[in-house]
Coordinates of C-alpha atoms in Angstrom, one line a residue:
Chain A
X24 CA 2.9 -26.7 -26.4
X25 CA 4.8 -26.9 -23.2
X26 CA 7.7 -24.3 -24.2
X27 CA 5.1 -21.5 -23.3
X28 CA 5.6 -22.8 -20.1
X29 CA 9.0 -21.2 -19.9
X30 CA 8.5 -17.4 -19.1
X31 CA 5.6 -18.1 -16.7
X32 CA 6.1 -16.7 -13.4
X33 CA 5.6 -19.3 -10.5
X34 CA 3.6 -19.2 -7.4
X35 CA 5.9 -18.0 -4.1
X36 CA 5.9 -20.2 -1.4
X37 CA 5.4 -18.3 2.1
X38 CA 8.5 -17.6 3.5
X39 CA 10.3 -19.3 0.7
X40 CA 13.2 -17.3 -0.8
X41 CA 13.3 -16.8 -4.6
X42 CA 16.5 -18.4 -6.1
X43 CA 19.5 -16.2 -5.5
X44 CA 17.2 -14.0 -3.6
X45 CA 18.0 -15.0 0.3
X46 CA 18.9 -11.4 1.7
X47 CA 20.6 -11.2 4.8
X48 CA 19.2 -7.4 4.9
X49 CA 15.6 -8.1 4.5
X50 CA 15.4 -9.7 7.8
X51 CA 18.1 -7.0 9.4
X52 CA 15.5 -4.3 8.3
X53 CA 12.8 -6.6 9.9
X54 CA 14.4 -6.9 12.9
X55 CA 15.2 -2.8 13.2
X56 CA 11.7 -2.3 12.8
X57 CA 10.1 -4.6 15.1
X58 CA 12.8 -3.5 17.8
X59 CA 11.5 0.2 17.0
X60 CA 7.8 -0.8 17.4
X61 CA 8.3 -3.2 20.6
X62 CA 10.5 0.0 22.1
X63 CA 7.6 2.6 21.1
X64 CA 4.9 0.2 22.8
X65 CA 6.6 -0.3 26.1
X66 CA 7.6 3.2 26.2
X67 CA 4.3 4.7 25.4
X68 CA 3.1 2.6 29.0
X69 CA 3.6 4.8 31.6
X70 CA 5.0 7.7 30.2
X71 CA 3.3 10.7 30.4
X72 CA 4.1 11.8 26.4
X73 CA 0.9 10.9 25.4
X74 CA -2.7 12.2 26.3
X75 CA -3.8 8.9 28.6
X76 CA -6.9 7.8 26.6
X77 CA -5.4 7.8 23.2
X78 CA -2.4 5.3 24.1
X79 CA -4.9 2.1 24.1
X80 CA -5.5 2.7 20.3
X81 CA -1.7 3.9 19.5
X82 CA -1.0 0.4 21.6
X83 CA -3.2 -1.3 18.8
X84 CA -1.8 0.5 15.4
X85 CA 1.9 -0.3 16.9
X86 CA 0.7 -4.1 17.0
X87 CA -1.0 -4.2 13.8
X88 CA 2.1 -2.2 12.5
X89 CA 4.8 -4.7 13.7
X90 CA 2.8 -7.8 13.0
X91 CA 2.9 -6.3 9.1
X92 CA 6.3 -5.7 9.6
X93 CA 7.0 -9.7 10.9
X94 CA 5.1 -10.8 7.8
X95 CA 6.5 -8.6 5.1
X96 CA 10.0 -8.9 5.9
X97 CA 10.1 -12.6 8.2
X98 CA 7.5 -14.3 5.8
X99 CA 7.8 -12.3 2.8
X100 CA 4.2 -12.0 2.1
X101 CA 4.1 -9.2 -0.5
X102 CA 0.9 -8.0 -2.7
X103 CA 3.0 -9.3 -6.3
X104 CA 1.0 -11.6 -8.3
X105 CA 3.2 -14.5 -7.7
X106 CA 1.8 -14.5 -4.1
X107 CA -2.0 -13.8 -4.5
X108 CA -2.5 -17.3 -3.0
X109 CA -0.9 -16.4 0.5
X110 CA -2.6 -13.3 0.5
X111 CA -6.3 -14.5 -0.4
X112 CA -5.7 -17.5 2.4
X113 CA -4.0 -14.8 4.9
X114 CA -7.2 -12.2 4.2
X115 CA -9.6 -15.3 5.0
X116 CA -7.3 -16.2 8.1
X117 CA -7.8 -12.2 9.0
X118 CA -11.7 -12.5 8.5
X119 CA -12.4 -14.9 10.8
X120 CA -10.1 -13.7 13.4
X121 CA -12.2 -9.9 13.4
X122 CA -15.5 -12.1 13.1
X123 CA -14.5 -14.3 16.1
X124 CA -12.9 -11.4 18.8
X125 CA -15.3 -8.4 17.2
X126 CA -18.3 -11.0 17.5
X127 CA -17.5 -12.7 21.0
X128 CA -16.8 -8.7 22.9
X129 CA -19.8 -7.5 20.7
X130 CA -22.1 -10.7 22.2
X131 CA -20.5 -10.5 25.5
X132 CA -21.0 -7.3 26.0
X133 CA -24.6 -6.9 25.2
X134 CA -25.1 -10.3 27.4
X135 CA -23.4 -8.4 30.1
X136 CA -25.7 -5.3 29.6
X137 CA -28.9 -7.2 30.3
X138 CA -28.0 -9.3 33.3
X139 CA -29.7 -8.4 36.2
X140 CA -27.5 -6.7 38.5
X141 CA -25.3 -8.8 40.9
X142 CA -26.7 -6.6 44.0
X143 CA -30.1 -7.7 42.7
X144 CA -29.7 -11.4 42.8
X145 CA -30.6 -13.0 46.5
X146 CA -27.8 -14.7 47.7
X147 CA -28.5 -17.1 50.5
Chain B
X14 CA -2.2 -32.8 -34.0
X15 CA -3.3 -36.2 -34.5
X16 CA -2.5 -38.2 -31.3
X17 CA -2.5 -35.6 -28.9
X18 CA -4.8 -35.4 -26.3
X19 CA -6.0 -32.1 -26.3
X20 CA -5.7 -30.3 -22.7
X21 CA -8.1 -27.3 -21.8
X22 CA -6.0 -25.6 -20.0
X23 CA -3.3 -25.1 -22.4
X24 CA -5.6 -24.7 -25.4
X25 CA -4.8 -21.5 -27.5
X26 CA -6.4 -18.7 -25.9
X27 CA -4.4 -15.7 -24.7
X28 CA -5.1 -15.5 -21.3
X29 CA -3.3 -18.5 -20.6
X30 CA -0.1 -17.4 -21.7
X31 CA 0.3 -14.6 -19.1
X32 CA -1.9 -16.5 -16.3
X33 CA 1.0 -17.5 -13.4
X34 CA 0.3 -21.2 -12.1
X35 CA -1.6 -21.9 -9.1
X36 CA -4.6 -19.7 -11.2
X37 CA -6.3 -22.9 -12.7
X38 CA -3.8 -22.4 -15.5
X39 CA -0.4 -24.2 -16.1
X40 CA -0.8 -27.4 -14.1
X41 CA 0.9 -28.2 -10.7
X42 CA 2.9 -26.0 -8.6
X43 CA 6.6 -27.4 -7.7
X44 CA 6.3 -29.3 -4.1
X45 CA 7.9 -26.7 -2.5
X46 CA 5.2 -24.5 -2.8
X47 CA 2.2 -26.3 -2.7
X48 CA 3.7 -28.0 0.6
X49 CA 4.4 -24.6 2.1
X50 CA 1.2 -23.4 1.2
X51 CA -0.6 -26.0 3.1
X52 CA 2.0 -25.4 6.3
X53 CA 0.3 -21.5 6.1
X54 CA -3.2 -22.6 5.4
X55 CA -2.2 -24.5 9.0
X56 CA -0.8 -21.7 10.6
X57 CA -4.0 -19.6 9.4
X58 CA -5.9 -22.0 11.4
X59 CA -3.9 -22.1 14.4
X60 CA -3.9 -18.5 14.7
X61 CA -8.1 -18.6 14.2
X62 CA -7.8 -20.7 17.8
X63 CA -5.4 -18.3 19.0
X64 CA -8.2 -15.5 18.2
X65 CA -10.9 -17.8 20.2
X66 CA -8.5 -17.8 23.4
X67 CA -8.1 -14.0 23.2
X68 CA -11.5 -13.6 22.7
X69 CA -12.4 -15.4 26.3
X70 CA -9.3 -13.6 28.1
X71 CA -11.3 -10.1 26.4
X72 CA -14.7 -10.8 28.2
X73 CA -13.0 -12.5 31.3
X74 CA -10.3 -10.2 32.1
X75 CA -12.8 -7.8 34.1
X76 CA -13.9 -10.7 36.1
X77 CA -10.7 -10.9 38.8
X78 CA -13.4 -12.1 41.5
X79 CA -11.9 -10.1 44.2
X80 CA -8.4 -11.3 43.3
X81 CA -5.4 -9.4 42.2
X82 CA -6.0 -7.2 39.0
X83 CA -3.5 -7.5 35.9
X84 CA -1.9 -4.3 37.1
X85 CA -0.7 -5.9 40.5
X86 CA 0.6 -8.7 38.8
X87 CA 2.4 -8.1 35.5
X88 CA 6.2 -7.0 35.4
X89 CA 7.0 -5.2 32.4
X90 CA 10.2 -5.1 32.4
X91 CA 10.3 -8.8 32.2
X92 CA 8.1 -9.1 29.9
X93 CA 10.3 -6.8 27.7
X94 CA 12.9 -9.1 27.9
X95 CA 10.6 -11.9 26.5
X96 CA 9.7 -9.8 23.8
X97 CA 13.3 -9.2 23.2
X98 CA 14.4 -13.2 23.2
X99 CA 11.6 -13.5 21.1
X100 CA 12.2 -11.1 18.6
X101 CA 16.0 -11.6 18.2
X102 CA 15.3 -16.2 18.1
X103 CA 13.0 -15.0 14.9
X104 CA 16.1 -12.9 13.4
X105 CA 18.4 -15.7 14.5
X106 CA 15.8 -18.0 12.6
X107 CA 15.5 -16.2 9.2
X108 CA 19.0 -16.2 9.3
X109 CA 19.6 -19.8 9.6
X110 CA 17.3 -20.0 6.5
X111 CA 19.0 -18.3 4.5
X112 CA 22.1 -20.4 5.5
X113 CA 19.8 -23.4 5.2
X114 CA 19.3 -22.7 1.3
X115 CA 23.0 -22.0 0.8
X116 CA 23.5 -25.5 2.0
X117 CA 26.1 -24.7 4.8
X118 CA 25.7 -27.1 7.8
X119 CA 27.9 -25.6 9.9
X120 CA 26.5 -22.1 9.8
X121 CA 22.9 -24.0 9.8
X122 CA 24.0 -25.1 13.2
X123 CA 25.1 -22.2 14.5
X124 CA 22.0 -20.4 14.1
X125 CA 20.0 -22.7 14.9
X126 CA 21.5 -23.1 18.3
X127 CA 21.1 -19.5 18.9
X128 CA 17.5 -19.6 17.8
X129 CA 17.3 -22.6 20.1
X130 CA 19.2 -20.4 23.2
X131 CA 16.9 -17.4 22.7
X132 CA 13.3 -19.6 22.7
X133 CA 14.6 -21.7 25.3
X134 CA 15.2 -18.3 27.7
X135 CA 11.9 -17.0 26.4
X136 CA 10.5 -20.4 27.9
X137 CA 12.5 -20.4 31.1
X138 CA 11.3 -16.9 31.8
X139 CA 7.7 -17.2 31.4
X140 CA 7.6 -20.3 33.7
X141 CA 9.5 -18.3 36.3
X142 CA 7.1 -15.8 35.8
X143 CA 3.6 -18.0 35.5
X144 CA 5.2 -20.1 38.6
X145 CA 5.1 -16.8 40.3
X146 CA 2.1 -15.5 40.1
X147 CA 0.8 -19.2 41.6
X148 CA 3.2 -18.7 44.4
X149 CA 1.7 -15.1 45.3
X150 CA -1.7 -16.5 44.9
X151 CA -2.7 -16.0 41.6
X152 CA -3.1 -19.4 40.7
X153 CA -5.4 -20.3 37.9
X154 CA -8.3 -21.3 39.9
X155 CA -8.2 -17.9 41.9
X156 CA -10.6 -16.3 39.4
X157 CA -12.1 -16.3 36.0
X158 CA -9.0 -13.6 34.5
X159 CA -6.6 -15.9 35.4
X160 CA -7.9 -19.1 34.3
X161 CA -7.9 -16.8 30.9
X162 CA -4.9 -15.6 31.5
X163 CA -2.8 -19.2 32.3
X164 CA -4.5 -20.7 29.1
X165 CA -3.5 -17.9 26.6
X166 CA 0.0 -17.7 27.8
X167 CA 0.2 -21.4 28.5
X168 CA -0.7 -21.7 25.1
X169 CA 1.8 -20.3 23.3
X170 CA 4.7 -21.3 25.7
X171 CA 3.3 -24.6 25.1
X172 CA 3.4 -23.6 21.0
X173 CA 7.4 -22.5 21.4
X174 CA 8.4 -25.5 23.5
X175 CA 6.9 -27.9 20.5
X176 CA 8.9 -25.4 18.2
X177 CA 12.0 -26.4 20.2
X178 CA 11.5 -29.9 20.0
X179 CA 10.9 -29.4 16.4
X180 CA 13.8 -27.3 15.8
X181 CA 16.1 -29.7 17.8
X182 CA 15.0 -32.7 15.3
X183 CA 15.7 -30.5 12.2
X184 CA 19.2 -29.9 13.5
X185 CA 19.0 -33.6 13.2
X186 CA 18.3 -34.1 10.1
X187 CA 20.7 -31.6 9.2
X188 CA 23.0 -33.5 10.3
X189 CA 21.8 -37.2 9.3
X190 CA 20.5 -36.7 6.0
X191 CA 21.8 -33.3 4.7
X192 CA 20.2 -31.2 3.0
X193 CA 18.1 -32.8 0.8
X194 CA 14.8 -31.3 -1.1
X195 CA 12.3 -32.8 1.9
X196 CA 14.7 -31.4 4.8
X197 CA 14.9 -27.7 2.9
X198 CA 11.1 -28.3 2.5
X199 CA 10.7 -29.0 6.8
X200 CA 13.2 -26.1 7.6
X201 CA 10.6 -23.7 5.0
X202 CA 8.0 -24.7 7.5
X203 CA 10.0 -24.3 11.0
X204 CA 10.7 -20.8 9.9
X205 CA 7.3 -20.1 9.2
X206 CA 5.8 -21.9 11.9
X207 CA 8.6 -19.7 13.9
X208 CA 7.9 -16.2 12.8
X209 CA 3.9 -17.2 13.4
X210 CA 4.5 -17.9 16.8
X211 CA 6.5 -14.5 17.2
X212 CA 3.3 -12.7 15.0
X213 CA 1.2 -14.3 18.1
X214 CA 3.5 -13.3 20.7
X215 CA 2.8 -9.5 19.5
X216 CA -0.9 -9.6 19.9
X217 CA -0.3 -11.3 23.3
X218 CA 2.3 -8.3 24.9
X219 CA 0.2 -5.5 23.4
X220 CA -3.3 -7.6 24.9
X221 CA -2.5 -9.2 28.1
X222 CA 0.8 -6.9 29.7
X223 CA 0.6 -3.5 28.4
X224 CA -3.3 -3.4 27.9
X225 CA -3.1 -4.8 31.4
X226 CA -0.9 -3.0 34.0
X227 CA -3.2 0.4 32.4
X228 CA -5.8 -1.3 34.1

């Protein structure tokens, strides 16, 4: 029974190359794209090209944009089949990360809302 | 038929023909894989106590305390400089993979020691900078933003100086053992562990400098 074994597609380690597959270009195209995105952010700070309060949420999508860019091309997480295992842990990892900042600002803030006022509180 | 111990998971049905390992189906995974797994699993985790720090510097970065604000104190152009060393060590570092699996040592060493030169300035220029700020006053004790702000940063400085060490003992094993199947396995997880920390360093420019000198 073990010769159906032989066309079975195997699981992808992260940031493992397939055999044959190490590409010098993958991570030049990486690195091109990342320098684009880190340029864009640092010149969207203090330029005026960009109506003021929209540049905190362009700041964001350039982050979330390169940080895909790092783990598509620098850890060669992709959506194929042979990598559903990275990708489920990596959407867990994600998860927690928006429940633990999202939850924390979201508590704090309220917290914040209801203190008394500083002015209020007698300070001897 | 007779003597065989029947196996469920490779008992005639269909599925389990086009089912890829790792899927319940197929048995074990080659230890390459199941070892790097486990190395992401770890990153996953570290970067879950990377999310509690940025969550403290989110509320306390408001609270200055009278002190100096983020937008008196960070040098961006510095900080671009970091980004870059940081960026180009995680090029440097995906290259020396790829020269890792071909199995040439001396090329292995090359860029390595360029990964090595590039985290090693990234280090040297966050302690000028964190050194800095404590000689203009804005020492970690001076208010609850900069206690926040010393222990993010510290953080992953402290994450790329283990790196370095780590790095620095691969290029040892390199050279002492070769490249055998549990050194190519170590070298898979320095590169991840690598391009994690450079993943990290993103959130932290776009969080702490450039969120920061808007005010």
């Amino acid at each position: 029974m073990s010769e159906q074994k032989g066309d079975r597609q195997l699981d992808h380690a992260p940031g493992g190359h397939k055999e044959g597959a190490a590409r010098l270009s993958t991570y030049l195209a990486g690195l091109g794209l990342a320098l684009l995105l880190t340029v864009a952010s640092f010149a969207l700070v203090g330029s005026g090209a960009v109506w003021a309060p929209a540049i905190p949420i362009l700041l964001a999508v350039l982050a979330v944009a390169q940080m895909g860019v790092h783990l598509v091309f620098f850890l060669h997480i992709t959506s194929g089949p042979e990598n559903t295992n990275n990708t489920l842990a990596l959407a867990f990892g994600v998860m927690i990360v928006v429940l633990t900042v999202g939850g924390t600002l979201w508590i704090m803030a309220h917290l914040d809302h209801n203190m008394m006022p500083m002015a209020a509180v007698a300070v001897p | 038929m007779s003597g065989e111990i029947a196996d469920p998971r490779h008992e005639g049905s269909e599925g389990a023909r086009s089912d890829p390992p790792g899927h319940g189906e197929g048995g074990p995974a080659p230890k390459q894989v199941t070892v790097a797994f486990g190395f992401w699993i770890f990153l996953l985790s570290d970067i879950i106590m990377f999310s509690g720090l940025f969550a403290a510097y989110a509320v306390l970065a408001p609270n200055t305390a009278g002190g100096p604000e983020g937008s008196e104190l960070f040098e961006l152009r510095l900080v671009f400089v970091e980004t870059l060393c940081l960026l180009f060590s995680s090029f440097t570092c995906g290259v020396m993979s790829i020269m890792a699996v071909r199995q040439r040592s001396g090329a292995t060493y090359l860029w390595g020691a360029l990964t090595a030169l590039l985290g090693l300035s990234f280090l040297a220029i966050e302690l000028y900078e964190l050194t800095h700020l404590v000689r203009e006053g804005a020492a970690p004790t001076r208010s609850a933003f900069l206690s926040a702000l010393f222990t993010l940063v510290g953080a992953h400085g402290l994450h790329v100086a283990a790196g370095l060490v780590w790095l620095t003992v691969m290029i040892g094993q390199v050279a002492t053992l070769g490249f055998t199947d549990a050194v190519e396995r170590r070298l898979l997880c320095f590169g991840l562990y690598w391009h994690a920390l450079d993943i990290i360093w993103v959130a932290l420019f776009t969080v702490v400098y450039l969120y920061g000198v808007m005010g």
